Short mmCIF file of C-alpha atoms in Angstrom, two decimals:
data_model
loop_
_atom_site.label_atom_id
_atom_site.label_comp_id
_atom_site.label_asym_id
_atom_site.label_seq_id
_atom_site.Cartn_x
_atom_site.Cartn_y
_atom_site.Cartn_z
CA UNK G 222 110.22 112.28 101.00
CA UNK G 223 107.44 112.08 103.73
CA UNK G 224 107.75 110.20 106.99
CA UNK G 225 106.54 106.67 107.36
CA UNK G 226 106.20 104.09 109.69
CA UNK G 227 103.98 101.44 111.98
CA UNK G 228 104.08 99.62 115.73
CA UNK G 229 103.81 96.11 114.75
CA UNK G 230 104.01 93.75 111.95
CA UNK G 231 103.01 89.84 111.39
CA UNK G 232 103.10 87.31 109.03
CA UNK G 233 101.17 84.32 108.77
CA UNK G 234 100.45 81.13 106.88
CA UNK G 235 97.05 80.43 108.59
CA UNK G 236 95.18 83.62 108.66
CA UNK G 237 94.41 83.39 104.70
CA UNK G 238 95.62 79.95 104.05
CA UNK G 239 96.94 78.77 101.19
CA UNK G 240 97.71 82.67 100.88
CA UNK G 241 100.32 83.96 102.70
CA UNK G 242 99.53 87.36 104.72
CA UNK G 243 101.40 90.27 105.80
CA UNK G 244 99.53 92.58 108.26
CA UNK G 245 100.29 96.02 109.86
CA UNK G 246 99.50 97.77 113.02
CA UNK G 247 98.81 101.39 113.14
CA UNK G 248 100.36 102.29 109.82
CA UNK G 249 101.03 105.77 108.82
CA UNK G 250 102.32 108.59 106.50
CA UNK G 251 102.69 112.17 106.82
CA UNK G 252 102.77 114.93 104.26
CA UNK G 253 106.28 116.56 103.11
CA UNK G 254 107.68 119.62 103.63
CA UNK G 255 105.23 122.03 104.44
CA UNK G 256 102.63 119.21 105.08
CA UNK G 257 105.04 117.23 107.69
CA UNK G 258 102.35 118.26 110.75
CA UNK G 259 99.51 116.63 108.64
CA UNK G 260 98.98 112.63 108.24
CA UNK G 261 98.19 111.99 104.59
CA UNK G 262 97.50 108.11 104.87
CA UNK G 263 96.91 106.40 108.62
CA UNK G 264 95.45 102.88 109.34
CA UNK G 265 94.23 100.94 112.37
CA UNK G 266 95.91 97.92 110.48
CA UNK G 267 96.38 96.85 106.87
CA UNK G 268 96.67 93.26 105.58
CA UNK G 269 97.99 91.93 102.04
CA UNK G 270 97.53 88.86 101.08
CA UNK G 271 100.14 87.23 98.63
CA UNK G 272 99.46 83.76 96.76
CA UNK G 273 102.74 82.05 98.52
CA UNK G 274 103.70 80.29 95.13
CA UNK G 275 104.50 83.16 93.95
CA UNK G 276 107.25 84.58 96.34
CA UNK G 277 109.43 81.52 94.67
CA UNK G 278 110.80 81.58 90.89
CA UNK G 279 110.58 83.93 88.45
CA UNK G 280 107.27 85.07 87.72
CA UNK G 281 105.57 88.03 89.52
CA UNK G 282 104.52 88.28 92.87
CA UNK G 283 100.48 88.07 93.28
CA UNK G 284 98.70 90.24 95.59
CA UNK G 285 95.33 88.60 95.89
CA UNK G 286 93.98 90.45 98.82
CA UNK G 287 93.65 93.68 100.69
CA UNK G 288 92.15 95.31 103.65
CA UNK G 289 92.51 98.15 105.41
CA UNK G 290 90.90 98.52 109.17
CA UNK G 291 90.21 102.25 110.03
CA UNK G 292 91.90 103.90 107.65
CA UNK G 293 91.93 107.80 107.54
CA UNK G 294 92.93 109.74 104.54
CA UNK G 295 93.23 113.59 104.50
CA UNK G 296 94.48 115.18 101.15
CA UNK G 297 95.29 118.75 100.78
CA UNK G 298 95.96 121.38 98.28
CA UNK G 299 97.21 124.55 99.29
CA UNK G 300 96.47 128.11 97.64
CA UNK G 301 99.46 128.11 95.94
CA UNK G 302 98.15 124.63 94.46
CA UNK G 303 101.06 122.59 96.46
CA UNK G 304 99.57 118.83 97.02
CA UNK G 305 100.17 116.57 99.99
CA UNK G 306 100.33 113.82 98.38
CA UNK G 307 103.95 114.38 96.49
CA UNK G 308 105.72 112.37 98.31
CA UNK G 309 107.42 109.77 96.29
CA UNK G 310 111.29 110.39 95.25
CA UNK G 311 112.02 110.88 91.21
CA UNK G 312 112.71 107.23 89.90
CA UNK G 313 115.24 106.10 87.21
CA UNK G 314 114.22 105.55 83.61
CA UNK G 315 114.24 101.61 83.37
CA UNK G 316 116.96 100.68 80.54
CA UNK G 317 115.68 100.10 76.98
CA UNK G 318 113.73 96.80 76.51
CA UNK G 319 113.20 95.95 80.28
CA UNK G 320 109.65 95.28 80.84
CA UNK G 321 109.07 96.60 84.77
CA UNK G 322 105.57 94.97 85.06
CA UNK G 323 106.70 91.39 85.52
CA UNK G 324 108.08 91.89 89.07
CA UNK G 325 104.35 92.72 90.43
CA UNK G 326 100.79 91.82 89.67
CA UNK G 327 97.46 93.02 91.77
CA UNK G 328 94.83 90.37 90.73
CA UNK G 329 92.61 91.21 93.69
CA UNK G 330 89.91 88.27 94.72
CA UNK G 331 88.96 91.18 97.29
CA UNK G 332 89.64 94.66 98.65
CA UNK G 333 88.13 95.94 101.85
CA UNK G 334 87.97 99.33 103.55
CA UNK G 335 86.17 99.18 106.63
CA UNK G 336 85.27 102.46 108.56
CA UNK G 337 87.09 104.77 106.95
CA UNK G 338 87.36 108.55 107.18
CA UNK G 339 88.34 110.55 103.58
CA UNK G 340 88.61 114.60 103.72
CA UNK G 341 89.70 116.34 100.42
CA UNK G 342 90.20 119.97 101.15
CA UNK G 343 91.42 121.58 98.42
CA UNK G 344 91.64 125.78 99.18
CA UNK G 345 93.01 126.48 95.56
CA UNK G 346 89.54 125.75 94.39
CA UNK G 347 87.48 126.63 97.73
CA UNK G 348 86.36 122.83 97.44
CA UNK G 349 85.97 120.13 100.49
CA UNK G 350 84.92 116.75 100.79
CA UNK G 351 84.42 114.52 104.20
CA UNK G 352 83.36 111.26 103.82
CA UNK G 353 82.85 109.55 107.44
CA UNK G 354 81.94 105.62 108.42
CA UNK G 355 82.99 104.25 104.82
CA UNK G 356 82.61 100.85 104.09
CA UNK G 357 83.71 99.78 100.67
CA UNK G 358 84.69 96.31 98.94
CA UNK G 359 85.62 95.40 95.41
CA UNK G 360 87.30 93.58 93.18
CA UNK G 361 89.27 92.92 89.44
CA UNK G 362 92.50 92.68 87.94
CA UNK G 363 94.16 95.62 88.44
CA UNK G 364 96.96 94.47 86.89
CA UNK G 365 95.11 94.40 83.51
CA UNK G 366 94.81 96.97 81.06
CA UNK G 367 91.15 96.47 81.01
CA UNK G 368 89.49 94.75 83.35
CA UNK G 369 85.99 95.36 85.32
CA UNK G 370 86.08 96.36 88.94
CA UNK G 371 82.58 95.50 91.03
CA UNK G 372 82.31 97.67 94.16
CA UNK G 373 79.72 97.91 96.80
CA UNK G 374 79.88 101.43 98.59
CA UNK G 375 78.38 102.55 102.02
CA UNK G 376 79.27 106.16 103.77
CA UNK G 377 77.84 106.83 106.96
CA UNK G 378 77.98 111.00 106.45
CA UNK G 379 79.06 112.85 103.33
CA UNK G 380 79.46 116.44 103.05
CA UNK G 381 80.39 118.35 100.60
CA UNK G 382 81.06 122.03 99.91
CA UNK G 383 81.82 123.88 96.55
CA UNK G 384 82.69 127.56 96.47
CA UNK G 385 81.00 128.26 99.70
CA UNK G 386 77.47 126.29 98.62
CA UNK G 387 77.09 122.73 100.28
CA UNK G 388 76.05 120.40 98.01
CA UNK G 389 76.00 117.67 100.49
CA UNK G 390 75.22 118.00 104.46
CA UNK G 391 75.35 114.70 107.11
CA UNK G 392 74.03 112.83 104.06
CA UNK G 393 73.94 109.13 104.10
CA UNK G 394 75.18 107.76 100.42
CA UNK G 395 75.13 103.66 98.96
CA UNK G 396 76.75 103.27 95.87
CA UNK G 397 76.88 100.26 93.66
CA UNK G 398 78.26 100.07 90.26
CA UNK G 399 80.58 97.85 88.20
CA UNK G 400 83.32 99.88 86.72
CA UNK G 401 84.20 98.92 82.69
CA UNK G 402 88.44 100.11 83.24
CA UNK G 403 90.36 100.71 80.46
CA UNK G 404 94.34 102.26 81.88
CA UNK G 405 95.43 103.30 78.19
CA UNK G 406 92.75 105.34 77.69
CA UNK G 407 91.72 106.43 81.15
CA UNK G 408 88.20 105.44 80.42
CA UNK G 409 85.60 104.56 83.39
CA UNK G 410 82.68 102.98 82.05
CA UNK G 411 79.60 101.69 84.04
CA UNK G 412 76.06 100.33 82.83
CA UNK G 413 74.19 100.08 86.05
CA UNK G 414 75.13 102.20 89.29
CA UNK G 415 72.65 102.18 91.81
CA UNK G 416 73.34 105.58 94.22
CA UNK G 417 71.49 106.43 96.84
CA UNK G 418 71.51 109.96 98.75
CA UNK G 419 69.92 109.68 102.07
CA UNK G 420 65.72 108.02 100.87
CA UNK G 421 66.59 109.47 97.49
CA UNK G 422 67.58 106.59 94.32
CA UNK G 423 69.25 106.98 91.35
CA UNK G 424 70.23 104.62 88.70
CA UNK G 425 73.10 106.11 86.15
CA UNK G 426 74.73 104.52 83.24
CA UNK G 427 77.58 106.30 81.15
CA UNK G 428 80.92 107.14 81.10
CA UNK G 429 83.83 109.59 82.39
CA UNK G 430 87.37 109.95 80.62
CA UNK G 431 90.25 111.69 81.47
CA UNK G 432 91.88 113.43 78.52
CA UNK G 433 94.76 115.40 79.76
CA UNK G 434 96.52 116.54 83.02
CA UNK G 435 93.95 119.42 82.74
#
């Protein structure tokens, strides 16, 4: 329901070879409705890379690699608790017994985001988040429903403010942790995360879980 669109696209056999890649320039997407003014998702340039094989026959298409140049993410929640991010059209309930999963599968060798900019303002909750100069890389099957996802995490300047305290100010973060994933029961475990805030380490080990919508 939001707008959408780029200035150039290319495909090429050589750039990730044997993989085939797709790349795009200046990528975008604005908010809907009462968002239109407001880019949700924009990007310098993207590129997927597909294992070629797979484009032919019948089994799923493998996306083995992605990276996104300059990417700059702004979500938003209103006071009325309206999201930016509801973009995407109500889909049909697949027919009984069809198995949607085969069509698609994100086995990632490597994901890359390289100077990125993330803002979270949410005014519902009087919470905001800006994340400047992130560079983050990772990598698992994310097509699995458990599978471990290694990430390495640099931001450049974090701030963050909570019902008018700031938690955060121009604070330098590093954060590296190996995430245990399980989808089904929207558990995120991890043994050893290194975080640092500005000269400041900490070393974590546990677990979050998301129980509900609430």
């Amino acid at each position: 329901t939001a707008k959408a669109g780029f200035k150039d696209v290319s495909i090429s056999l050589f750039r990730n070879f044997p993989k085939l890649s797709l790349g795009l320039d200046q990528f975008f997407i604005t908010g809907p409705a009462a968002f239109a003014k407001d880019t949700l998702v924009s990007a310098e340039r993207i590129d997927i890379a597909v294992n070629f094989f797979s484009l032919f026959g019948k089994g799923p298409v493998a996306v083995k690699q992605v990276s996104l140049e300059a990417p700059r993410i702004h979500a938003m929640i209103d006071k009325d608790g309206k999201v930016n991010w509801d973009i995407m059209k109500p889909g049909e309930a697949p027919a009984p017994g069809v198995d949607t999963s085969e069509g698609f599968q994100l086995n990632l060798n490597s994901y890359t985001i390289s100077n990125g900019y993330l803002a979270y303002d949410d005014e519902e909750s009087n919470m905001h988040l800006l994340l400047k100069n992130l560079d983050h890389e990772g990598s698992g099957n994310l097509s699995a429903k458990e599978f471990r996802l290694a990430t390495k995490t640099q931001v450049g300047t974090a701030n963050f403010i909570y019902g008018g305290i700031s938690y955060l100010a121009n604070t330098t973060i590093g954060l590296d942790t190996d995430l245990d994933i399980n989808t089904e029961t929207s558990k995120y475990s991890f043994s050893k995360a290194a975080v640092k805030l500005n000269a400041m380490q900490v070393d974590a080990e546990g677990f979050f879980q998301i129980l509900n919508d609430s």
